[in-house]
PDB file of C-alpha atoms in Angstrom:
ATOM      1  CA  UNK A   1      -2.855  -2.678 -26.192  1.00  0.00           C
ATOM      2  CA  UNK A   2      -0.082  -4.577 -27.961  1.00  0.00           C
ATOM      3  CA  UNK A   3       3.551  -5.202 -27.169  1.00  0.00           C
ATOM      4  CA  UNK A   4       5.038  -4.172 -30.496  1.00  0.00           C
ATOM      5  CA  UNK A   5       7.387  -1.208 -30.161  1.00  0.00           C
ATOM      6  CA  UNK A   6      10.014   0.613 -32.262  1.00  0.00           C
ATOM      7  CA  UNK A   7      13.503  -0.819 -32.430  1.00  0.00           C
ATOM      8  CA  UNK A   8      15.099   1.598 -29.938  1.00  0.00           C
ATOM      9  CA  UNK A   9      15.909   0.378 -26.437  1.00  0.00           C
ATOM     10  CA  UNK A  10      12.834   1.958 -24.857  1.00  0.00           C
ATOM     11  CA  UNK A  11       9.683   3.615 -26.162  1.00  0.00           C
ATOM     12  CA  UNK A  12       7.950   6.053 -23.820  1.00  0.00           C
ATOM     13  CA  UNK A  13       4.167   5.879 -23.511  1.00  0.00           C
ATOM     14  CA  UNK A  14       2.602   9.363 -23.291  1.00  0.00           C
ATOM     15  CA  UNK A  15      -1.176   9.724 -22.885  1.00  0.00           C
ATOM     16  CA  UNK A  16      -2.692  13.199 -23.204  1.00  0.00           C
ATOM     17  CA  UNK A  17      -6.405  12.384 -23.110  1.00  0.00           C
ATOM     18  CA  UNK A  18      -8.687  10.047 -21.186  1.00  0.00           C
ATOM     19  CA  UNK A  19      -8.529   6.407 -22.255  1.00  0.00           C
ATOM     20  CA  UNK A  20      -9.241   2.824 -21.207  1.00  0.00           C
ATOM     21  CA  UNK A  21      -6.555   0.169 -21.693  1.00  0.00           C
ATOM     22  CA  UNK A  22      -7.527  -3.501 -21.413  1.00  0.00           C
ATOM     23  CA  UNK A  23      -4.446  -5.653 -20.816  1.00  0.00           C
ATOM     24  CA  UNK A  24      -6.384  -8.905 -20.986  1.00  0.00           C
ATOM     25  CA  UNK A  25      -4.043 -11.677 -19.870  1.00  0.00           C
ATOM     26  CA  UNK A  26      -1.055 -10.095 -21.571  1.00  0.00           C
ATOM     27  CA  UNK A  27       2.324  -9.307 -20.033  1.00  0.00           C
ATOM     28  CA  UNK A  28       3.919  -6.107 -21.309  1.00  0.00           C
ATOM     29  CA  UNK A  29       7.466  -5.807 -20.047  1.00  0.00           C
ATOM     30  CA  UNK A  30       9.541  -5.244 -23.185  1.00  0.00           C
ATOM     31  CA  UNK A  31      10.740  -1.832 -24.349  1.00  0.00           C
ATOM     32  CA  UNK A  32       8.360   0.305 -22.283  1.00  0.00           C
ATOM     33  CA  UNK A  33      10.278   3.300 -20.949  1.00  0.00           C
ATOM     34  CA  UNK A  34       8.411   5.993 -19.011  1.00  0.00           C
ATOM     35  CA  UNK A  35       4.614   5.740 -18.721  1.00  0.00           C
ATOM     36  CA  UNK A  36       3.210   9.290 -18.605  1.00  0.00           C
ATOM     37  CA  UNK A  37      -0.344  10.577 -18.141  1.00  0.00           C
ATOM     38  CA  UNK A  38      -0.870  14.334 -18.294  1.00  0.00           C
ATOM     39  CA  UNK A  39      -3.189  17.067 -19.548  1.00  0.00           C
ATOM     40  CA  UNK A  40      -5.817  16.234 -16.848  1.00  0.00           C
ATOM     41  CA  UNK A  41      -6.408  12.841 -18.483  1.00  0.00           C
ATOM     42  CA  UNK A  42      -8.114   9.933 -16.686  1.00  0.00           C
ATOM     43  CA  UNK A  43      -6.670   6.578 -17.738  1.00  0.00           C
ATOM     44  CA  UNK A  44      -7.980   3.186 -16.585  1.00  0.00           C
ATOM     45  CA  UNK A  45      -5.764   0.121 -17.005  1.00  0.00           C
ATOM     46  CA  UNK A  46      -7.637  -3.138 -16.426  1.00  0.00           C
ATOM     47  CA  UNK A  47      -6.185  -6.609 -15.871  1.00  0.00           C
ATOM     48  CA  UNK A  48      -5.549  -9.324 -15.048  1.00  0.00           C
ATOM     49  CA  UNK A  49      -2.517  -8.684 -17.256  1.00  0.00           C
ATOM     50  CA  UNK A  50       0.623  -6.804 -16.272  1.00  0.00           C
ATOM     51  CA  UNK A  51       2.691  -3.882 -17.488  1.00  0.00           C
ATOM     52  CA  UNK A  52       6.194  -2.869 -16.384  1.00  0.00           C
ATOM     53  CA  UNK A  53       7.498   0.593 -17.292  1.00  0.00           C
ATOM     54  CA  UNK A  54      11.254   0.250 -16.827  1.00  0.00           C
ATOM     55  CA  UNK A  55      11.901   3.996 -16.555  1.00  0.00           C
ATOM     56  CA  UNK A  56       9.120   4.924 -14.135  1.00  0.00           C
ATOM     57  CA  UNK A  57       5.630   6.383 -14.214  1.00  0.00           C
ATOM     58  CA  UNK A  58       4.677  10.070 -14.318  1.00  0.00           C
ATOM     59  CA  UNK A  59       1.197  11.245 -13.302  1.00  0.00           C
ATOM     60  CA  UNK A  60       0.836  14.970 -13.862  1.00  0.00           C
ATOM     61  CA  UNK A  61      -1.196  17.217 -11.554  1.00  0.00           C
ATOM     62  CA  UNK A  62      -4.898  16.840 -12.322  1.00  0.00           C
ATOM     63  CA  UNK A  63      -4.419  13.475 -14.045  1.00  0.00           C
ATOM     64  CA  UNK A  64      -5.438  10.031 -12.769  1.00  0.00           C
ATOM     65  CA  UNK A  65      -4.346   6.457 -13.436  1.00  0.00           C
ATOM     66  CA  UNK A  66      -6.786   3.792 -12.220  1.00  0.00           C
ATOM     67  CA  UNK A  67      -5.362   0.268 -12.026  1.00  0.00           C
ATOM     68  CA  UNK A  68      -8.262  -2.187 -11.990  1.00  0.00           C
ATOM     69  CA  UNK A  69      -7.173  -5.757 -11.309  1.00  0.00           C
ATOM     70  CA  UNK A  70      -3.895  -5.231 -13.144  1.00  0.00           C
ATOM     71  CA  UNK A  71      -0.300  -5.805 -12.060  1.00  0.00           C
ATOM     72  CA  UNK A  72       1.748  -2.640 -12.537  1.00  0.00           C
ATOM     73  CA  UNK A  73       5.455  -2.497 -11.717  1.00  0.00           C
ATOM     74  CA  UNK A  74       7.322   0.781 -12.102  1.00  0.00           C
ATOM     75  CA  UNK A  75      10.948  -0.227 -11.674  1.00  0.00           C
ATOM     76  CA  UNK A  76      12.738   2.839 -13.036  1.00  0.00           C
ATOM     77  CA  UNK A  77      14.089   5.911 -11.291  1.00  0.00           C
ATOM     78  CA  UNK A  78      11.715   8.427 -12.873  1.00  0.00           C
ATOM     79  CA  UNK A  79       8.510   7.878 -10.893  1.00  0.00           C
ATOM     80  CA  UNK A  80       6.791  11.197 -10.196  1.00  0.00           C
ATOM     81  CA  UNK A  81       3.254  11.268  -8.764  1.00  0.00           C
ATOM     82  CA  UNK A  82       1.682  14.716  -8.786  1.00  0.00           C
ATOM     83  CA  UNK A  83      -1.834  13.516  -9.648  1.00  0.00           C
ATOM     84  CA  UNK A  84      -3.813  10.502  -8.413  1.00  0.00           C
ATOM     85  CA  UNK A  85      -3.061   6.777  -8.605  1.00  0.00           C
ATOM     86  CA  UNK A  86      -6.100   4.614  -7.783  1.00  0.00           C
ATOM     87  CA  UNK A  87      -5.686   0.913  -6.964  1.00  0.00           C
ATOM     88  CA  UNK A  88      -8.802  -1.265  -7.169  1.00  0.00           C
ATOM     89  CA  UNK A  89     -10.233  -4.580  -8.299  1.00  0.00           C
ATOM     90  CA  UNK A  90      -7.446  -6.581  -6.642  1.00  0.00           C
ATOM     91  CA  UNK A  91      -4.636  -4.731  -8.421  1.00  0.00           C
ATOM     92  CA  UNK A  92      -1.012  -5.322  -7.423  1.00  0.00           C
ATOM     93  CA  UNK A  93       1.167  -2.224  -7.763  1.00  0.00           C
ATOM     94  CA  UNK A  94       4.894  -1.774  -7.177  1.00  0.00           C
ATOM     95  CA  UNK A  95       6.493   1.680  -7.232  1.00  0.00           C
ATOM     96  CA  UNK A  96      10.275   1.835  -6.914  1.00  0.00           C
ATOM     97  CA  UNK A  97      12.690   4.790  -6.829  1.00  0.00           C
ATOM     98  CA  UNK A  98      10.133   7.568  -6.405  1.00  0.00           C
ATOM     99  CA  UNK A  99      11.850  10.859  -7.229  1.00  0.00           C
ATOM    100  CA  UNK A 100       8.916  13.147  -6.462  1.00  0.00           C
ATOM    101  CA  UNK A 101       5.476  12.701  -4.931  1.00  0.00           C
ATOM    102  CA  UNK A 102       3.040  15.478  -4.128  1.00  0.00           C
ATOM    103  CA  UNK A 103      -0.091  13.629  -5.242  1.00  0.00           C
ATOM    104  CA  UNK A 104      -2.238  10.856  -3.782  1.00  0.00           C
ATOM    105  CA  UNK A 105      -2.503   7.080  -3.889  1.00  0.00           C
ATOM    106  CA  UNK A 106      -6.042   5.945  -3.138  1.00  0.00           C
ATOM    107  CA  UNK A 107      -7.425   2.452  -2.606  1.00  0.00           C
ATOM    108  CA  UNK A 108     -10.701   1.436  -4.236  1.00  0.00           C
ATOM    109  CA  UNK A 109     -13.115  -1.528  -4.086  1.00  0.00           C
ATOM    110  CA  UNK A 110     -12.041  -5.144  -4.560  1.00  0.00           C
ATOM    111  CA  UNK A 111     -13.800  -8.395  -5.525  1.00  0.00           C
ATOM    112  CA  UNK A 112     -14.942 -10.736  -2.758  1.00  0.00           C
ATOM    113  CA  UNK A 113     -11.960 -12.307  -0.957  1.00  0.00           C
ATOM    114  CA  UNK A 114      -9.579 -10.131  -2.971  1.00  0.00           C
ATOM    115  CA  UNK A 115      -6.963  -7.605  -1.868  1.00  0.00           C
ATOM    116  CA  UNK A 116      -5.423  -4.498  -3.341  1.00  0.00           C
ATOM    117  CA  UNK A 117      -1.645  -4.560  -2.852  1.00  0.00           C
ATOM    118  CA  UNK A 118       0.752  -1.606  -2.892  1.00  0.00           C
ATOM    119  CA  UNK A 119       4.499  -2.216  -2.692  1.00  0.00           C
ATOM    120  CA  UNK A 120       6.099   1.181  -2.094  1.00  0.00           C
ATOM    121  CA  UNK A 121       9.864   1.690  -2.122  1.00  0.00           C
ATOM    122  CA  UNK A 122      10.485   4.534   0.296  1.00  0.00           C
ATOM    123  CA  UNK A 123      13.548   6.714  -0.234  1.00  0.00           C
ATOM    124  CA  UNK A 124      11.671   9.761   1.000  1.00  0.00           C
ATOM    125  CA  UNK A 125       8.507  10.416   2.995  1.00  0.00           C
ATOM    126  CA  UNK A 126       5.393   9.674   0.946  1.00  0.00           C
ATOM    127  CA  UNK A 127       2.712  12.336   1.439  1.00  0.00           C
ATOM    128  CA  UNK A 128      -0.769  10.903   1.067  1.00  0.00           C
ATOM    129  CA  UNK A 129      -2.553   7.530   0.931  1.00  0.00           C
ATOM    130  CA  UNK A 130      -6.352   7.467   1.193  1.00  0.00           C
ATOM    131  CA  UNK A 131      -9.252   5.026   1.712  1.00  0.00           C
ATOM    132  CA  UNK A 132      -7.142   2.301   3.347  1.00  0.00           C
ATOM    133  CA  UNK A 133      -9.364  -0.614   4.388  1.00  0.00           C
ATOM    134  CA  UNK A 134      -9.528  -4.269   5.354  1.00  0.00           C
ATOM    135  CA  UNK A 135      -9.198  -5.178   1.667  1.00  0.00           C
ATOM    136  CA  UNK A 136      -5.750  -3.636   1.254  1.00  0.00           C
ATOM    137  CA  UNK A 137      -2.103  -4.518   1.840  1.00  0.00           C
ATOM    138  CA  UNK A 138       0.706  -1.965   2.073  1.00  0.00           C
ATOM    139  CA  UNK A 139       4.370  -2.991   1.922  1.00  0.00           C
ATOM    140  CA  UNK A 140       6.906  -0.230   2.635  1.00  0.00           C
ATOM    141  CA  UNK A 141      10.399  -1.260   1.511  1.00  0.00           C
ATOM    142  CA  UNK A 142      13.804   0.416   1.627  1.00  0.00           C
ATOM    143  CA  UNK A 143      13.642   1.955   5.105  1.00  0.00           C
ATOM    144  CA  UNK A 144      17.271   2.400   6.143  1.00  0.00           C
ATOM    145  CA  UNK A 145      18.918   3.907   9.180  1.00  0.00           C
ATOM    146  CA  UNK A 146      21.972   1.867  10.077  1.00  0.00           C
ATOM    147  CA  UNK A 147      20.178  -0.474  12.486  1.00  0.00           C
ATOM    148  CA  UNK A 148      17.076  -2.608  12.751  1.00  0.00           C
ATOM    149  CA  UNK A 149      13.557  -1.222  12.781  1.00  0.00           C
ATOM    150  CA  UNK A 150      12.291  -1.798  16.304  1.00  0.00           C
ATOM    151  CA  UNK A 151       8.942  -0.009  16.414  1.00  0.00           C
ATOM    152  CA  UNK A 152       6.160   1.246  14.184  1.00  0.00           C
ATOM    153  CA  UNK A 153       3.423   3.641  15.226  1.00  0.00           C
ATOM    154  CA  UNK A 154       0.321   5.393  13.903  1.00  0.00           C
ATOM    155  CA  UNK A 155      -0.246   8.962  15.140  1.00  0.00           C
ATOM    156  CA  UNK A 156      -3.722  10.435  14.754  1.00  0.00           C
ATOM    157  CA  UNK A 157      -3.670  13.796  12.956  1.00  0.00           C
ATOM    158  CA  UNK A 158      -6.453  15.398  15.035  1.00  0.00           C
ATOM    159  CA  UNK A 159      -9.110  14.469  17.590  1.00  0.00           C
ATOM    160  CA  UNK A 160     -11.746  12.306  15.927  1.00  0.00           C
ATOM    161  CA  UNK A 161      -9.804  12.105  12.664  1.00  0.00           C
ATOM    162  CA  UNK A 162      -9.550   8.913  10.580  1.00  0.00           C
ATOM    163  CA  UNK A 163      -6.162  10.054   9.234  1.00  0.00           C
ATOM    164  CA  UNK A 164      -2.815   8.977  10.721  1.00  0.00           C
ATOM    165  CA  UNK A 165       0.905   9.443  10.157  1.00  0.00           C
ATOM    166  CA  UNK A 166       2.802   6.152   9.847  1.00  0.00           C
ATOM    167  CA  UNK A 167       6.174   6.339  11.596  1.00  0.00           C
ATOM    168  CA  UNK A 168       9.023   3.968  12.415  1.00  0.00           C
ATOM    169  CA  UNK A 169      12.009   3.892  14.744  1.00  0.00           C
ATOM    170  CA  UNK A 170      15.472   2.334  14.527  1.00  0.00           C
ATOM    171  CA  UNK A 171      17.360   0.907  17.470  1.00  0.00           C
ATOM    172  CA  UNK A 172      14.716   1.588  20.094  1.00  0.00           C
ATOM    173  CA  UNK A 173      16.032   4.996  21.130  1.00  0.00           C
ATOM    174  CA  UNK A 174      16.282   7.066  17.981  1.00  0.00           C
ATOM    175  CA  UNK A 175      13.894   9.747  16.814  1.00  0.00           C
ATOM    176  CA  UNK A 176      10.750   8.626  15.035  1.00  0.00           C
ATOM    177  CA  UNK A 177      10.874   8.905  11.239  1.00  0.00           C
ATOM    178  CA  UNK A 178       7.826   9.347   9.033  1.00  0.00           C
ATOM    179  CA  UNK A 179       7.234   6.855   6.215  1.00  0.00           C
ATOM    180  CA  UNK A 180       3.822   8.189   5.153  1.00  0.00           C
ATOM    181  CA  UNK A 181       2.645  11.631   6.278  1.00  0.00           C
ATOM    182  CA  UNK A 182      -1.060  10.892   5.926  1.00  0.00           C
ATOM    183  CA  UNK A 183      -2.941   7.592   5.665  1.00  0.00           C
ATOM    184  CA  UNK A 184      -6.708   7.984   5.834  1.00  0.00           C
ATOM    185  CA  UNK A 185      -8.841   4.958   6.672  1.00  0.00           C
ATOM    186  CA  UNK A 186     -11.976   3.982   4.769  1.00  0.00           C
ATOM    187  CA  UNK A 187     -15.467   3.883   6.206  1.00  0.00           C
ATOM    188  CA  UNK A 188     -16.349   0.497   7.676  1.00  0.00           C
ATOM    189  CA  UNK A 189     -18.748  -1.773   5.785  1.00  0.00           C
ATOM    190  CA  UNK A 190     -21.210  -4.222   7.301  1.00  0.00           C
ATOM    191  CA  UNK A 191     -21.644  -7.867   6.237  1.00  0.00           C
ATOM    192  CA  UNK A 192     -23.876  -6.716   3.377  1.00  0.00           C
ATOM    193  CA  UNK A 193     -21.307  -4.264   2.095  1.00  0.00           C
ATOM    194  CA  UNK A 194     -23.208  -1.203   3.309  1.00  0.00           C
ATOM    195  CA  UNK A 195     -21.414   1.739   5.007  1.00  0.00           C
ATOM    196  CA  UNK A 196     -21.514   1.644   8.820  1.00  0.00           C
ATOM    197  CA  UNK A 197     -22.792   4.686  10.712  1.00  0.00           C
ATOM    198  CA  UNK A 198     -23.331   5.554  14.361  1.00  0.00           C
ATOM    199  CA  UNK A 199     -25.763   8.307  15.339  1.00  0.00           C
ATOM    200  CA  UNK A 200     -25.845   9.304  11.711  1.00  0.00           C
ATOM    201  CA  UNK A 201     -22.072   9.681  11.456  1.00  0.00           C
ATOM    202  CA  UNK A 202     -19.734   7.438   9.425  1.00  0.00           C
ATOM    203  CA  UNK A 203     -17.632   4.901  11.336  1.00  0.00           C
ATOM    204  CA  UNK A 204     -14.088   4.526  10.019  1.00  0.00           C
ATOM    205  CA  UNK A 205     -11.486   1.817  10.428  1.00  0.00           C
ATOM    206  CA  UNK A 206      -8.611   2.539  12.815  1.00  0.00           C
ATOM    207  CA  UNK A 207      -5.262   0.773  13.281  1.00  0.00           C
ATOM    208  CA  UNK A 208      -6.893  -1.177  16.132  1.00  0.00           C
ATOM    209  CA  UNK A 209      -9.420  -2.647  13.685  1.00  0.00           C
ATOM    210  CA  UNK A 210      -6.798  -4.103  11.379  1.00  0.00           C
ATOM    211  CA  UNK A 211      -6.098  -7.044  13.702  1.00  0.00           C
ATOM    212  CA  UNK A 212      -2.665  -7.814  12.370  1.00  0.00           C
ATOM    213  CA  UNK A 213      -0.479 -10.351  14.150  1.00  0.00           C
ATOM    214  CA  UNK A 214       0.729  -7.615  16.502  1.00  0.00           C
ATOM    215  CA  UNK A 215      -1.715  -5.841  18.810  1.00  0.00           C
ATOM    216  CA  UNK A 216       0.670  -3.308  20.371  1.00  0.00           C
ATOM    217  CA  UNK A 217      -0.371  -0.481  22.663  1.00  0.00           C
ATOM    218  CA  UNK A 218      -2.868   2.377  22.388  1.00  0.00           C
ATOM    219  CA  UNK A 219      -2.327   5.694  24.186  1.00  0.00           C
ATOM    220  CA  UNK A 220      -4.557   8.783  24.240  1.00  0.00           C
ATOM    221  CA  UNK A 221      -2.760  12.003  25.200  1.00  0.00           C
ATOM    222  CA  UNK A 222      -4.135  14.965  27.153  1.00  0.00           C
ATOM    223  CA  UNK A 223      -5.415  16.515  23.915  1.00  0.00           C
ATOM    224  CA  UNK A 224      -7.369  13.407  22.927  1.00  0.00           C
ATOM    225  CA  UNK A 225      -4.944  12.297  20.196  1.00  0.00           C
ATOM    226  CA  UNK A 226      -4.521   8.518  19.830  1.00  0.00           C
ATOM    227  CA  UNK A 227      -1.190   6.824  19.116  1.00  0.00           C
ATOM    228  CA  UNK A 228      -1.052   3.119  18.203  1.00  0.00           C
ATOM    229  CA  UNK A 229       2.421   1.609  18.658  1.00  0.00           C
ATOM    230  CA  UNK A 230       3.403  -1.730  17.072  1.00  0.00           C
ATOM    231  CA  UNK A 231      -0.183  -2.223  15.905  1.00  0.00           C
ATOM    232  CA  UNK A 232      -1.178  -3.765  12.584  1.00  0.00           C
ATOM    233  CA  UNK A 233       2.348  -3.972  11.200  1.00  0.00           C
ATOM    234  CA  UNK A 234       4.989  -6.654  10.700  1.00  0.00           C
ATOM    235  CA  UNK A 235       8.676  -5.685  10.572  1.00  0.00           C
ATOM    236  CA  UNK A 236      11.097  -7.348   8.150  1.00  0.00           C
ATOM    237  CA  UNK A 237      14.586  -6.052   8.916  1.00  0.00           C
ATOM    238  CA  UNK A 238      16.246  -8.171   6.247  1.00  0.00           C
ATOM    239  CA  UNK A 239      14.640  -5.995   3.582  1.00  0.00           C
ATOM    240  CA  UNK A 240      14.140  -2.827   5.663  1.00  0.00           C
ATOM    241  CA  UNK A 241      10.406  -3.318   5.292  1.00  0.00           C
ATOM    242  CA  UNK A 242       7.127  -2.702   7.073  1.00  0.00           C
ATOM    243  CA  UNK A 243       4.225  -4.922   6.016  1.00  0.00           C
ATOM    244  CA  UNK A 244       0.689  -3.751   6.783  1.00  0.00           C
ATOM    245  CA  UNK A 245      -1.940  -6.333   5.935  1.00  0.00           C
ATOM    246  CA  UNK A 246      -5.473  -5.839   7.186  1.00  0.00           C
ATOM    247  CA  UNK A 247      -7.090  -8.894   8.764  1.00  0.00           C
ATOM    248  CA  UNK A 248     -10.554  -8.721  10.276  1.00  0.00           C
ATOM    249  CA  UNK A 249     -11.486 -10.945  13.189  1.00  0.00           C
ATOM    250  CA  UNK A 250     -11.917 -14.544  12.070  1.00  0.00           C
ATOM    251  CA  UNK A 251      -9.399 -14.260   9.258  1.00  0.00           C
ATOM    252  CA  UNK A 252      -7.100 -17.277   9.057  1.00  0.00           C
ATOM    253  CA  UNK A 253      -3.364 -16.574   9.099  1.00  0.00           C
ATOM    254  CA  UNK A 254      -0.889 -19.014   7.564  1.00  0.00           C
ATOM    255  CA  UNK A 255       1.765 -20.072  10.102  1.00  0.00           C
ATOM    256  CA  UNK A 256       4.442 -22.754  10.311  1.00  0.00           C
ATOM    257  CA  UNK A 257       1.976 -24.771  12.449  1.00  0.00           C
ATOM    258  CA  UNK A 258      -0.958 -24.368  10.076  1.00  0.00           C
ATOM    259  CA  UNK A 259      -3.747 -21.798   9.682  1.00  0.00           C
ATOM    260  CA  UNK A 260      -4.618 -19.852  12.856  1.00  0.00           C
ATOM    261  CA  UNK A 261      -7.435 -17.322  13.401  1.00  0.00           C
ATOM    262  CA  UNK A 262      -5.921 -13.854  13.673  1.00  0.00           C
ATOM    263  CA  UNK A 263      -7.412 -13.224  17.115  1.00  0.00           C
ATOM    264  CA  UNK A 264      -5.636 -16.374  18.398  1.00  0.00           C
ATOM    265  CA  UNK A 265      -2.163 -15.356  17.233  1.00  0.00           C
ATOM    266  CA  UNK A 266       0.479 -15.226  19.984  1.00  0.00           C
ATOM    267  CA  UNK A 267       3.827 -13.475  20.366  1.00  0.00           C
ATOM    268  CA  UNK A 268       6.515 -15.785  18.977  1.00  0.00           C
ATOM    269  CA  UNK A 269       4.272 -17.468  16.390  1.00  0.00           C
ATOM    270  CA  UNK A 270       5.940 -17.826  12.980  1.00  0.00           C
ATOM    271  CA  UNK A 271       3.843 -16.263  10.215  1.00  0.00           C
ATOM    272  CA  UNK A 272       4.395 -17.443   6.643  1.00  0.00           C
ATOM    273  CA  UNK A 273       4.522 -14.428   4.327  1.00  0.00           C
ATOM    274  CA  UNK A 274       5.190 -13.916   0.635  1.00  0.00           C
ATOM    275  CA  UNK A 275       8.424 -12.078  -0.237  1.00  0.00           C
ATOM    276  CA  UNK A 276       7.381 -10.251  -3.411  1.00  0.00           C
ATOM    277  CA  UNK A 277      10.958  -9.095  -4.114  1.00  0.00           C
ATOM    278  CA  UNK A 278      12.427 -12.611  -4.187  1.00  0.00           C
ATOM    279  CA  UNK A 279       9.282 -14.521  -5.245  1.00  0.00           C
ATOM    280  CA  UNK A 280       9.271 -16.963  -2.324  1.00  0.00           C
ATOM    281  CA  UNK A 281       7.644 -17.664   1.050  1.00  0.00           C
ATOM    282  CA  UNK A 282       9.446 -16.481   4.192  1.00  0.00           C
ATOM    283  CA  UNK A 283       8.660 -16.640   7.922  1.00  0.00           C
ATOM    284  CA  UNK A 284       8.307 -13.715  10.310  1.00  0.00           C
ATOM    285  CA  UNK A 285       7.936 -13.835  14.087  1.00  0.00           C
ATOM    286  CA  UNK A 286       5.000 -12.122  15.737  1.00  0.00           C
ATOM    287  CA  UNK A 287       6.300  -9.269  17.894  1.00  0.00           C
TER     288      UNK A 287
END
């Protein structure tokens, strides 16, 4: 892939058949308008380079974009996901100004000690995220309601399900709002990378397994449905954001007092986090 385009302000990229694009170490930010994949095409974009469509990304129904280790930033207002967007190999993906979304974002495998990162600007409820695991980070930005976000919760979709709705609340007394209708968790892996089973059945991660800096509360209702409140999520009211980073037990968290094992984090500790919007470190209090 090269970064030579016609002389107009933006050149749209339209892909109608399956292809593999190797970005190498390149940075492609100039003159790319809308990046479109349709016609049931499967397109893999591999990094570690980056590409920035300034007018959005369109994935038609039946089509797939796989981002493997690449940085992909869709900053325009035309993002429309009807197909599948797969994030793997330690890819870092930012989707802003989503106008329509009926498709799926799915997380894939990552290298050792790597993380897949999805920065999702929410101006409407996003429908479906799948295969969320301990190797993934989800940042939801742009949540507005006239006051601060006070609570976040995960609501199980059915008894025994590994799928949850992610909801948030402003002001402590308002109705719960849904950020993501359905987030399904991946099957757990053992220390050798093999899928974990119990009595022949797969064992999936839950919000309680994420071990973020907030442990929250867990309630099971009379129907057997679990709700996890203020679990595995950090709230950043300056940017109207919810940050969900998965940390397994023993993971070291960077704080203002040095690195601390996640299981030893206490309410009031100051966590050092990266503000991807402003390209700087910030601190957040454990709630």
